[in-house]
Amino acid sequence: MKMMNKQLNVQQSGFTLIELIMVIVILGILSAFALPKFADLGGEARIATLDGGLGAVKSASAIAHAQWIVDGSTASASVSLDGQTVTMSATGYATADTAGIVAASQIGDDYSIASGVVSVNGSPTAATCSFVYSDTTGGASTRLTAGC
């Protein structure tokens, strides 16, 4: 009799198998709704990379132009920035190639340039994940993000 009373007074704690299965099912349903919202982070990252390159090109163009003016404007076809030789156009802005704006902005590892079109390396369609740099005005415009 004493043994029965001891067993009746002991309460078990924990979850039943059905409760654990229900929690797993609920978590599965919630993750099925949340996963698509976080699935395409690569495109947003490439757009952010593109914007970073755009800012680097704009500031490097202004710095190279200022150095060209300080060096005596038309006297030099190139300027030296941080030990890099940057080729300059007739209007005093870095040329739209690897020896010009890519060297000035130091974006050669993550970007490629062809005919003034700077695109992000690794983007699915480089032509539509790009911006255009003009060595005539030193400006960067026509930001395309459809292919990022």
XYZ file of C-alpha atoms in Angstrom, residues 30-132:
103
model
C 5.840 29.048 -40.579
C 9.145 28.434 -42.357
C 7.323 27.660 -45.622
C 5.830 31.159 -45.539
C 8.995 32.950 -44.379
C 11.521 31.266 -46.695
C 10.492 32.960 -49.980
C 10.964 36.376 -48.383
C 14.646 35.637 -47.757
C 15.404 33.498 -50.807
C 16.581 36.213 -53.231
C 19.176 38.106 -51.247
C 21.773 37.771 -54.020
C 20.067 40.321 -56.273
C 19.851 42.894 -53.516
C 23.512 42.331 -52.668
C 24.544 42.897 -56.301
C 22.502 46.133 -56.419
C 24.245 47.306 -53.237
C 27.604 46.396 -54.805
C 26.645 48.349 -57.920
C 25.747 51.397 -55.823
C 29.061 51.134 -53.959
C 30.966 51.064 -57.234
C 28.966 54.008 -58.530
C 29.951 56.058 -55.484
C 33.588 55.011 -55.771
C 33.708 55.992 -59.446
C 32.109 59.388 -58.831
C 34.482 60.305 -56.018
C 37.567 58.939 -57.821
C 36.633 60.922 -60.919
C 36.399 64.132 -58.899
C 39.708 63.457 -57.129
C 41.505 62.633 -60.387
C 40.104 65.783 -62.003
C 41.237 67.902 -59.056
C 44.729 66.385 -59.267
C 44.799 67.066 -63.022
C 43.971 70.736 -62.372
C 46.628 70.997 -59.647
C 49.222 69.423 -61.952
C 48.648 72.124 -64.560
C 45.597 70.900 -66.462
C 46.469 70.284 -70.102
C 50.133 69.654 -69.335
C 49.633 66.036 -68.309
C 47.908 63.063 -69.906
C 48.063 61.163 -66.626
C 48.050 61.825 -62.893
C 49.366 59.893 -59.934
C 46.900 58.957 -57.192
C 48.059 56.833 -54.264
C 50.909 55.468 -56.314
C 48.588 54.558 -59.203
C 49.099 56.165 -62.591
C 45.707 57.203 -63.958
C 45.326 58.105 -67.637
C 43.287 61.216 -68.270
C 41.071 62.319 -71.152
C 41.383 65.660 -72.946
C 38.650 67.109 -70.712
C 40.583 66.247 -67.552
C 38.700 63.233 -66.298
C 39.929 59.664 -65.960
C 39.518 57.657 -69.172
C 36.739 55.077 -69.350
C 38.994 52.020 -69.172
C 41.076 49.968 -66.747
C 44.042 52.387 -66.918
C 41.737 55.310 -66.151
C 38.713 55.168 -63.887
C 39.248 51.576 -62.725
C 42.776 52.438 -61.571
C 41.572 55.665 -59.930
C 38.675 54.075 -58.052
C 40.481 50.753 -57.429
C 37.413 48.671 -58.273
C 39.142 46.212 -60.600
C 38.465 43.061 -58.555
C 34.673 43.326 -58.399
C 33.822 45.180 -61.597
C 34.607 45.055 -65.300
C 34.492 47.918 -67.793
C 33.898 47.967 -71.541
C 33.224 51.136 -73.562
C 32.433 53.095 -70.412
C 29.897 50.536 -69.131
C 30.911 49.370 -65.655
C 29.260 46.098 -64.612
C 29.352 43.943 -61.494
C 31.351 40.734 -61.870
C 29.240 37.646 -61.198
C 25.897 39.179 -62.123
C 23.610 36.984 -64.258
C 23.408 39.524 -67.088
C 26.233 42.037 -66.799
C 24.797 44.467 -69.356
C 21.715 45.084 -67.218
C 23.517 45.221 -63.862
C 25.706 48.203 -64.645
C 26.165 51.955 -64.880
C 27.741 54.168 -67.531
